[in-house]
Short mmCIF file of C-alpha atoms in Angstrom, two decimals:
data_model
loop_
_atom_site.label_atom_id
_atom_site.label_comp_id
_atom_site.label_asym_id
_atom_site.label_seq_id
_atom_site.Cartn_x
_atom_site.Cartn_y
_atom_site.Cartn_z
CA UNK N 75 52.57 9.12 -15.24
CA UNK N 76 51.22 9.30 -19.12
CA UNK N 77 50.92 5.97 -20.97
CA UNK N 78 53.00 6.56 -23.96
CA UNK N 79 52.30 4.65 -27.18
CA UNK N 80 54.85 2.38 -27.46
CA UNK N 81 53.79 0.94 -23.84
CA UNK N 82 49.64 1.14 -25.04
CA UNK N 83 51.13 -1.04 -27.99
CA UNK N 84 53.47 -3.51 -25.82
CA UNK N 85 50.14 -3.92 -23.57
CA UNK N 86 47.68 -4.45 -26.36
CA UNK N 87 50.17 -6.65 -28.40
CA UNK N 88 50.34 -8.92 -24.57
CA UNK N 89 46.32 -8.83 -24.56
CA UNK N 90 46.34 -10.28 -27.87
CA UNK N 91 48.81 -12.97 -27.44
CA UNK N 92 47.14 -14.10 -24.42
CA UNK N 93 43.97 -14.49 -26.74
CA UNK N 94 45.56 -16.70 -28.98
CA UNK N 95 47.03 -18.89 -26.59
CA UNK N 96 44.34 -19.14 -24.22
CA UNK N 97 40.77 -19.21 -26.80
CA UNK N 98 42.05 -21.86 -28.32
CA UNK N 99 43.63 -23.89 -24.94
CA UNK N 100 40.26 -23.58 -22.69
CA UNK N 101 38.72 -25.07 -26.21
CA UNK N 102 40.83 -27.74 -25.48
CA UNK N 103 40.56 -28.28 -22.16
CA UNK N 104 36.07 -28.12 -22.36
CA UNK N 105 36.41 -30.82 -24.35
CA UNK N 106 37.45 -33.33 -22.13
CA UNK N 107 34.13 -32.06 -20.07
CA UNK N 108 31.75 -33.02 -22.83
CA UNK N 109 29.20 -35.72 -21.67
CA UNK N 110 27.69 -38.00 -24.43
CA UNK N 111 27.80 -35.25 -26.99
CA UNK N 112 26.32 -32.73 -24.47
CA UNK N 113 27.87 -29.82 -23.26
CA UNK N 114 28.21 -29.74 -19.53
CA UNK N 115 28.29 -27.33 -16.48
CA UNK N 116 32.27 -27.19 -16.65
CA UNK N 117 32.49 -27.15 -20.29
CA UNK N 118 30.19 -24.64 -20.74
CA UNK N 119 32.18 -22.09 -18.23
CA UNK N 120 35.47 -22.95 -20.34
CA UNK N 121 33.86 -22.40 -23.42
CA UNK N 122 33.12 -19.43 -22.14
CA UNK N 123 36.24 -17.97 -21.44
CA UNK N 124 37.82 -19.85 -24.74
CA UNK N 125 35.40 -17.27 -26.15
CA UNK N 126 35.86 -14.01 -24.76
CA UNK N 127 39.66 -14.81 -25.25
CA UNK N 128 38.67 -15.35 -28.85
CA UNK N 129 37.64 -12.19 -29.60
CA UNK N 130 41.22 -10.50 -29.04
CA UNK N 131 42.64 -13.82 -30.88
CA UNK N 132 40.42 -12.52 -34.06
CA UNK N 133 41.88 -8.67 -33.19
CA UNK N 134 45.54 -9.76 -33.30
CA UNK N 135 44.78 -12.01 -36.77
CA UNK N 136 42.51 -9.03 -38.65
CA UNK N 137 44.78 -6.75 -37.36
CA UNK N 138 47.25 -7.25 -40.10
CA UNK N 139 44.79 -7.58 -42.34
CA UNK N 140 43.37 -3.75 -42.61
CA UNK N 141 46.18 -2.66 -44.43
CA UNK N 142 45.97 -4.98 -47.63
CA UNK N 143 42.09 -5.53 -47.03
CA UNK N 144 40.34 -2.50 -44.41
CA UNK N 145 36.86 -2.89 -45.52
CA UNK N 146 37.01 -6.57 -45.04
CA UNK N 147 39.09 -6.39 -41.74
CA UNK N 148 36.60 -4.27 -40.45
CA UNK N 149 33.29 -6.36 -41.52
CA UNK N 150 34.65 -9.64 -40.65
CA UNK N 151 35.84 -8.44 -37.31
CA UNK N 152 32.43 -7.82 -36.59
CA UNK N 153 30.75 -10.70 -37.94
CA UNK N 154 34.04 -13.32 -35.91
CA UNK N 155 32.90 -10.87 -32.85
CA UNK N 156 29.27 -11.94 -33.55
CA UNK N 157 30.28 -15.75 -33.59
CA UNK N 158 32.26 -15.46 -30.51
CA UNK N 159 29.20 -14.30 -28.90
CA UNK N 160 27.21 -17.46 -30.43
CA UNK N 161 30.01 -19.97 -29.15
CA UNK N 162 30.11 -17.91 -25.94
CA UNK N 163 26.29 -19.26 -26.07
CA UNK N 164 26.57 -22.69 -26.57
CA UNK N 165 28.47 -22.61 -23.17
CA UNK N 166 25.91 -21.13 -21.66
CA UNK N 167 23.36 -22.93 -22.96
CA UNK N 168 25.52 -26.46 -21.71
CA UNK N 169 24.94 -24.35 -18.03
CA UNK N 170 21.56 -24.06 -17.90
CA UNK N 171 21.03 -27.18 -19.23
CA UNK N 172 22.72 -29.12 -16.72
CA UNK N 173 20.80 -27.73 -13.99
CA UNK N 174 17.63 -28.31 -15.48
CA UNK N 175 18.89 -31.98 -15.52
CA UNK N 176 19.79 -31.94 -19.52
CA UNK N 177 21.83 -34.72 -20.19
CA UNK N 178 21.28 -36.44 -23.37
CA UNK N 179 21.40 -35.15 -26.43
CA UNK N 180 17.56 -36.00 -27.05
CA UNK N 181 16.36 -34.17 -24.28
CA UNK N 182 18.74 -30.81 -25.49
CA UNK N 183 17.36 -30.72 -28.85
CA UNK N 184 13.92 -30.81 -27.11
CA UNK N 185 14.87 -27.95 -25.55
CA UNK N 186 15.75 -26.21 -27.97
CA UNK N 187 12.99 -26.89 -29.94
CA UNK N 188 10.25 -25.79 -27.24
CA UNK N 189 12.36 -22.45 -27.43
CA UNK N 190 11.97 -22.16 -30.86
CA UNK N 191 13.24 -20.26 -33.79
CA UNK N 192 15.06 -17.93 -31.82
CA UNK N 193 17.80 -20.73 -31.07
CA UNK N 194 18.90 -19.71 -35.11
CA UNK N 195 19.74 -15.98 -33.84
CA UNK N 196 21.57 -16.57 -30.71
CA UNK N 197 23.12 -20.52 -31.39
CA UNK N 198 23.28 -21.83 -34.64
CA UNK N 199 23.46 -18.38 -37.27
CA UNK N 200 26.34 -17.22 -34.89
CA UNK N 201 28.08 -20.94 -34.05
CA UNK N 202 28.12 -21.60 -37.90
CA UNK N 203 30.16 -18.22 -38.46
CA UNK N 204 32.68 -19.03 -36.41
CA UNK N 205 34.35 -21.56 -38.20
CA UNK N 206 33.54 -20.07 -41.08
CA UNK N 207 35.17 -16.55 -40.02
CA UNK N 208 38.03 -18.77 -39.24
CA UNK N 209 38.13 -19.97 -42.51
CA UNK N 210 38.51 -17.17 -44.61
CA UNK N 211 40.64 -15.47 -42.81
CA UNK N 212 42.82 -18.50 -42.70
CA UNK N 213 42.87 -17.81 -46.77
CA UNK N 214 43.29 -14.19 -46.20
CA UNK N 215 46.11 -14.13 -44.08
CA UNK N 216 47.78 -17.02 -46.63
CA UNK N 217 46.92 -14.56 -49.92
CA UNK N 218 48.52 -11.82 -48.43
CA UNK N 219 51.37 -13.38 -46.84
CA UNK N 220 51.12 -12.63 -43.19
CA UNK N 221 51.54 -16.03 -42.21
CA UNK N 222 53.77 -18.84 -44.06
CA UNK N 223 51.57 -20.65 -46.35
CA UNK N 224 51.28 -23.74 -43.98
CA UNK N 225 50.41 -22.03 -40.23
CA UNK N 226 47.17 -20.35 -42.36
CA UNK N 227 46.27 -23.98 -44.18
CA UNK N 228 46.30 -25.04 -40.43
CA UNK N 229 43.87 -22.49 -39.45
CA UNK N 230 41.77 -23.64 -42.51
CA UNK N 231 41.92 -27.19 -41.89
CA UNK N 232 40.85 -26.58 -37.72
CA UNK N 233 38.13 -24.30 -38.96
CA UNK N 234 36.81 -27.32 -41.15
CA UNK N 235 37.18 -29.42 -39.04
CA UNK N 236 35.23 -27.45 -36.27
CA UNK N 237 31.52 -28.66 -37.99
CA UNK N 238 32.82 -31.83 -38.96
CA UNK N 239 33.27 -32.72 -35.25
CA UNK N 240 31.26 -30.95 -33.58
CA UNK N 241 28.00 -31.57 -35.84
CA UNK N 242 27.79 -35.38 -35.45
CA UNK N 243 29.49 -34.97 -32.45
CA UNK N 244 32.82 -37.09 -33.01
CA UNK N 245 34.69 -36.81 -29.58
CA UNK N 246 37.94 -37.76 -30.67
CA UNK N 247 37.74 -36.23 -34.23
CA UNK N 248 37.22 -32.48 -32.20
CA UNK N 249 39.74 -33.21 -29.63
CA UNK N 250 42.10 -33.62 -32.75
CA UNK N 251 40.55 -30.45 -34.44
CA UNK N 252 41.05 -28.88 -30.64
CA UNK N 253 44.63 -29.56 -31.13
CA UNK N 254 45.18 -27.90 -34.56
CA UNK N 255 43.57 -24.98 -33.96
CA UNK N 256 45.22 -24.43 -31.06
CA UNK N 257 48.82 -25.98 -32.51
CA UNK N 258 48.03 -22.87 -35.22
CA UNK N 259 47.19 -20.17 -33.04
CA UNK N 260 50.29 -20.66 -31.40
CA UNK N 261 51.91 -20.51 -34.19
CA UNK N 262 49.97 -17.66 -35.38
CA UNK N 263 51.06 -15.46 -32.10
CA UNK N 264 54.70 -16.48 -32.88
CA UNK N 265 54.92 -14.75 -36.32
CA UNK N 266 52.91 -12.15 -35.37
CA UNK N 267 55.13 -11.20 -33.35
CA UNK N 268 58.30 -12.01 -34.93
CA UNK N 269 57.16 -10.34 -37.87
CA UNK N 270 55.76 -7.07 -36.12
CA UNK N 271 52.07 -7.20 -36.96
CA UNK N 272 51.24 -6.36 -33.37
CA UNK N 273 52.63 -3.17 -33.57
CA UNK N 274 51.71 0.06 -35.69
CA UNK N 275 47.92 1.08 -36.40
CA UNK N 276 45.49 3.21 -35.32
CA UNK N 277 41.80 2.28 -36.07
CA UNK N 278 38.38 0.22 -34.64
CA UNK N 279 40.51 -2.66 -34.66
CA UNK N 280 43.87 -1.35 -32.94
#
Protein backbone atom coordinates (compact mmCIF):
# COMPACT_ATOMS: atom_id res chain seq x y z
CA UNK A 1 0.00 0.00 0.00
CA UNK A 2 1.33 3.70 -1.20
CA UNK A 3 2.26 6.16 1.58
CA UNK A 4 0.14 9.06 0.78
CA UNK A 5 1.21 12.56 1.84
CA UNK A 6 -0.86 13.41 4.42
CA UNK A 7 0.40 10.09 6.35
CA UNK A 8 4.45 11.04 5.18
CA UNK A 9 3.43 14.42 6.94
CA UNK A 10 1.56 12.90 10.18
CA UNK A 11 4.88 10.61 10.43
CA UNK A 12 7.43 13.34 9.94
CA UNK A 13 5.41 15.88 12.09
CA UNK A 14 5.62 12.59 15.08
CA UNK A 15 9.55 12.37 14.28
CA UNK A 16 9.84 15.90 15.00
CA UNK A 17 7.90 16.13 18.12
CA UNK A 18 9.73 13.31 19.53
CA UNK A 19 12.93 15.51 18.87
CA UNK A 20 11.80 18.22 20.82
CA UNK A 21 10.74 16.37 23.68
CA UNK A 22 13.40 13.97 23.92
CA UNK A 23 16.95 16.35 22.82
CA UNK A 24 16.20 18.41 25.30
CA UNK A 25 14.98 15.59 28.22
CA UNK A 26 18.22 13.16 27.77
CA UNK A 27 20.04 16.83 28.21
CA UNK A 28 18.45 16.74 31.32
CA UNK A 29 18.78 13.58 32.45
CA UNK A 30 23.17 13.53 31.47
CA UNK A 31 23.35 16.03 33.72
CA UNK A 32 22.78 14.40 36.77
CA UNK A 33 25.78 11.98 35.37
CA UNK A 34 28.32 14.75 35.32
CA UNK A 35 31.32 14.03 37.69
CA UNK A 36 33.26 17.11 39.06
CA UNK A 37 32.66 19.08 35.91
CA UNK A 38 33.62 16.05 33.72
CA UNK A 39 31.55 14.36 31.45
CA UNK A 40 31.17 10.71 32.18
CA UNK A 41 30.61 7.25 30.50
CA UNK A 42 26.67 7.58 31.05
CA UNK A 43 26.49 11.14 30.30
CA UNK A 44 28.29 10.98 27.39
CA UNK A 45 25.83 8.12 25.79
CA UNK A 46 22.78 10.50 26.79
CA UNK A 47 24.30 13.34 25.35
CA UNK A 48 24.46 11.46 22.61
CA UNK A 49 21.11 10.63 21.91
CA UNK A 50 19.95 14.31 23.33
CA UNK A 51 21.86 15.07 20.12
CA UNK A 52 20.79 13.09 17.35
CA UNK A 53 17.21 13.91 18.70
CA UNK A 54 18.32 17.50 18.31
CA UNK A 55 18.76 17.55 14.94
CA UNK A 56 14.92 16.84 14.07
CA UNK A 57 14.16 19.37 17.14
CA UNK A 58 16.13 22.12 14.85
CA UNK A 59 13.98 20.58 11.58
CA UNK A 60 10.58 21.07 13.26
CA UNK A 61 11.79 24.88 14.59
CA UNK A 62 13.49 26.03 10.94
CA UNK A 63 10.82 24.42 9.40
CA UNK A 64 8.51 27.32 9.78
CA UNK A 65 11.01 29.46 9.20
CA UNK A 66 11.71 28.90 5.20
CA UNK A 67 8.76 30.61 4.29
CA UNK A 68 9.43 34.19 5.83
CA UNK A 69 13.34 33.52 5.79
CA UNK A 70 14.47 30.28 3.09
CA UNK A 71 17.97 31.28 2.62
CA UNK A 72 18.50 31.53 6.29
CA UNK A 73 16.39 28.37 7.15
CA UNK A 74 18.43 26.57 4.93
CA UNK A 75 22.08 27.87 6.13
CA UNK A 76 21.34 27.73 9.71
CA UNK A 77 19.92 24.28 9.45
CA UNK A 78 23.14 23.30 8.38
CA UNK A 79 25.34 25.10 10.58
CA UNK A 80 22.57 23.79 14.10
CA UNK A 81 23.20 20.25 12.16
CA UNK A 82 26.98 20.98 12.40
CA UNK A 83 26.69 21.81 16.24
CA UNK A 84 24.66 18.83 16.94
CA UNK A 85 27.43 16.89 15.60
CA UNK A 86 29.99 18.92 17.98
CA UNK A 87 27.69 18.29 21.16
CA UNK A 88 27.18 14.74 19.84
CA UNK A 89 31.18 14.95 20.43
CA UNK A 90 31.55 16.13 23.68
CA UNK A 91 29.63 12.87 24.63
CA UNK A 92 31.85 10.99 23.05
CA UNK A 93 34.71 12.49 24.07
CA UNK A 94 33.22 12.07 28.11
CA UNK A 95 33.37 8.02 26.71
CA UNK A 96 36.64 7.67 25.86
CA UNK A 97 37.74 9.57 28.49
CA UNK A 98 36.41 7.57 31.18
CA UNK A 99 38.02 4.53 30.05
CA UNK A 100 41.25 5.96 29.73
CA UNK A 101 40.70 6.78 33.49
CA UNK A 102 39.85 10.73 32.80
CA UNK A 103 38.36 12.03 35.70
CA UNK A 104 39.25 15.46 36.62
CA UNK A 105 38.93 18.21 34.78
CA UNK A 106 42.86 18.80 34.79
CA UNK A 107 43.68 15.67 33.38
CA UNK A 108 40.73 16.30 30.32
CA UNK A 109 42.10 19.51 29.31
CA UNK A 110 45.48 17.67 29.13
CA UNK A 111 44.01 15.61 26.86
CA UNK A 112 42.84 17.68 24.85
CA UNK A 113 45.70 19.62 24.61
CA UNK A 114 48.16 16.62 23.61
CA UNK A 115 45.47 16.26 20.73
CA UNK A 116 45.85 19.53 19.69
CA UNK A 117 44.27 22.09 17.49
CA UNK A 118 42.03 19.79 15.97
CA UNK A 119 39.84 19.74 19.31
CA UNK A 120 38.62 23.54 17.71
CA UNK A 121 37.09 21.60 14.53
CA UNK A 122 35.37 18.75 16.05
CA UNK A 123 34.59 20.26 20.00
CA UNK A 124 34.70 23.71 20.63
CA UNK A 125 33.92 25.61 16.81
CA UNK A 126 30.85 23.19 16.69
CA UNK A 127 29.81 23.18 20.75
CA UNK A 128 29.94 27.09 20.61
CA UNK A 129 27.32 27.07 17.61
CA UNK A 130 24.97 25.34 19.25
CA UNK A 131 23.81 27.67 21.63
CA UNK A 132 24.36 30.16 19.47
CA UNK A 133 22.10 28.50 16.58
CA UNK A 134 19.69 28.31 19.39
CA UNK A 135 19.85 31.76 19.90
CA UNK A 136 18.98 33.28 16.84
CA UNK A 137 16.56 31.28 15.96
CA UNK A 138 14.97 31.88 19.29
CA UNK A 139 14.83 35.73 17.80
CA UNK A 140 13.75 34.47 14.52
CA UNK A 141 10.95 32.53 15.39
CA UNK A 142 9.86 35.67 17.95
CA UNK A 143 10.29 38.36 14.77
CA UNK A 144 8.19 36.44 12.71
CA UNK A 145 5.67 35.32 15.05
CA UNK A 146 5.74 31.59 15.02
CA UNK A 147 5.94 31.32 18.57
CA UNK A 148 4.29 33.79 21.30
CA UNK A 149 6.81 36.29 22.18
CA UNK A 150 7.64 34.56 25.58
CA UNK A 151 8.14 30.51 24.54
CA UNK A 152 11.03 32.12 21.92
CA UNK A 153 12.61 34.56 24.88
CA UNK A 154 12.73 31.11 26.67
CA UNK A 155 14.64 29.53 23.98
CA UNK A 156 16.95 32.66 24.09
CA UNK A 157 17.45 32.75 27.66
CA UNK A 158 18.35 28.49 27.73
CA UNK A 159 20.61 29.13 24.79
CA UNK A 160 22.49 31.81 27.02
CA UNK A 161 22.49 30.17 29.54
CA UNK A 162 24.01 26.98 27.85
CA UNK A 163 27.90 28.73 28.00
CA UNK A 164 27.22 30.36 31.09
CA UNK A 165 26.91 26.93 32.77
CA UNK A 166 28.54 24.85 31.05
CA UNK A 167 31.88 27.03 30.61
CA UNK A 168 32.78 27.39 34.32
CA UNK A 169 31.01 24.45 34.84
CA UNK A 170 28.14 25.57 37.35
CA UNK A 171 26.21 22.25 38.11
CA UNK A 172 23.20 23.66 39.39
CA UNK A 173 23.15 26.84 37.16
CA UNK A 174 22.95 24.08 33.87
CA UNK A 175 20.58 21.83 35.55
CA UNK A 176 18.37 25.08 35.73
CA UNK A 177 19.32 26.04 32.06
CA UNK A 178 18.50 22.02 31.41
CA UNK A 179 15.12 22.81 32.60
CA UNK A 180 14.30 25.87 30.41
CA UNK A 181 15.34 24.63 27.43
CA UNK A 182 13.59 21.76 27.78
CA UNK A 183 10.35 23.65 29.62
CA UNK A 184 10.58 25.66 25.94
CA UNK A 185 10.88 22.95 23.63
CA UNK A 186 7.91 21.59 24.99
CA UNK A 187 6.32 24.36 24.57
CA UNK A 188 7.71 24.88 21.24
CA UNK A 189 6.20 21.29 19.98
CA UNK A 190 2.82 22.42 21.45
CA UNK A 191 2.33 25.46 19.13
CA UNK A 192 3.81 23.92 16.46
CA UNK A 193 1.43 21.86 16.35
CA UNK A 194 -1.52 23.72 17.38
CA UNK A 195 -0.68 26.22 14.97
CA UNK A 196 0.07 23.79 11.93
CA UNK A 197 3.73 24.47 11.23
CA UNK A 198 4.36 20.74 11.00
CA UNK A 199 2.40 20.38 8.14
CA UNK A 200 2.73 21.77 4.42
CA UNK A 201 6.28 22.08 2.62
CA UNK A 202 8.26 20.49 0.35
CA UNK A 203 12.07 21.23 0.44
CA UNK A 204 15.79 20.08 2.10
CA UNK A 205 14.23 20.76 5.25
CA UNK A 206 10.67 18.98 4.94
Amino acid sequence: MMNTPNSYESIRSRIWLAGLILAPFFLVLSQFFWYQGVVTKTAGVLMFFSFFAWVFAFQALFHPLKKHMPVYAMAGFFIAVFSCIGGNNFGIDGIYGTQMGVDSLEEKTALHEAIGPSTLAYLFIPGALFPLSLLIMGINLVRKKVLPDWVGIMICIGAVGFPISRIPRIDLLAHADNLILWSSHLLAARYLSIRGYLKSGNSMLS
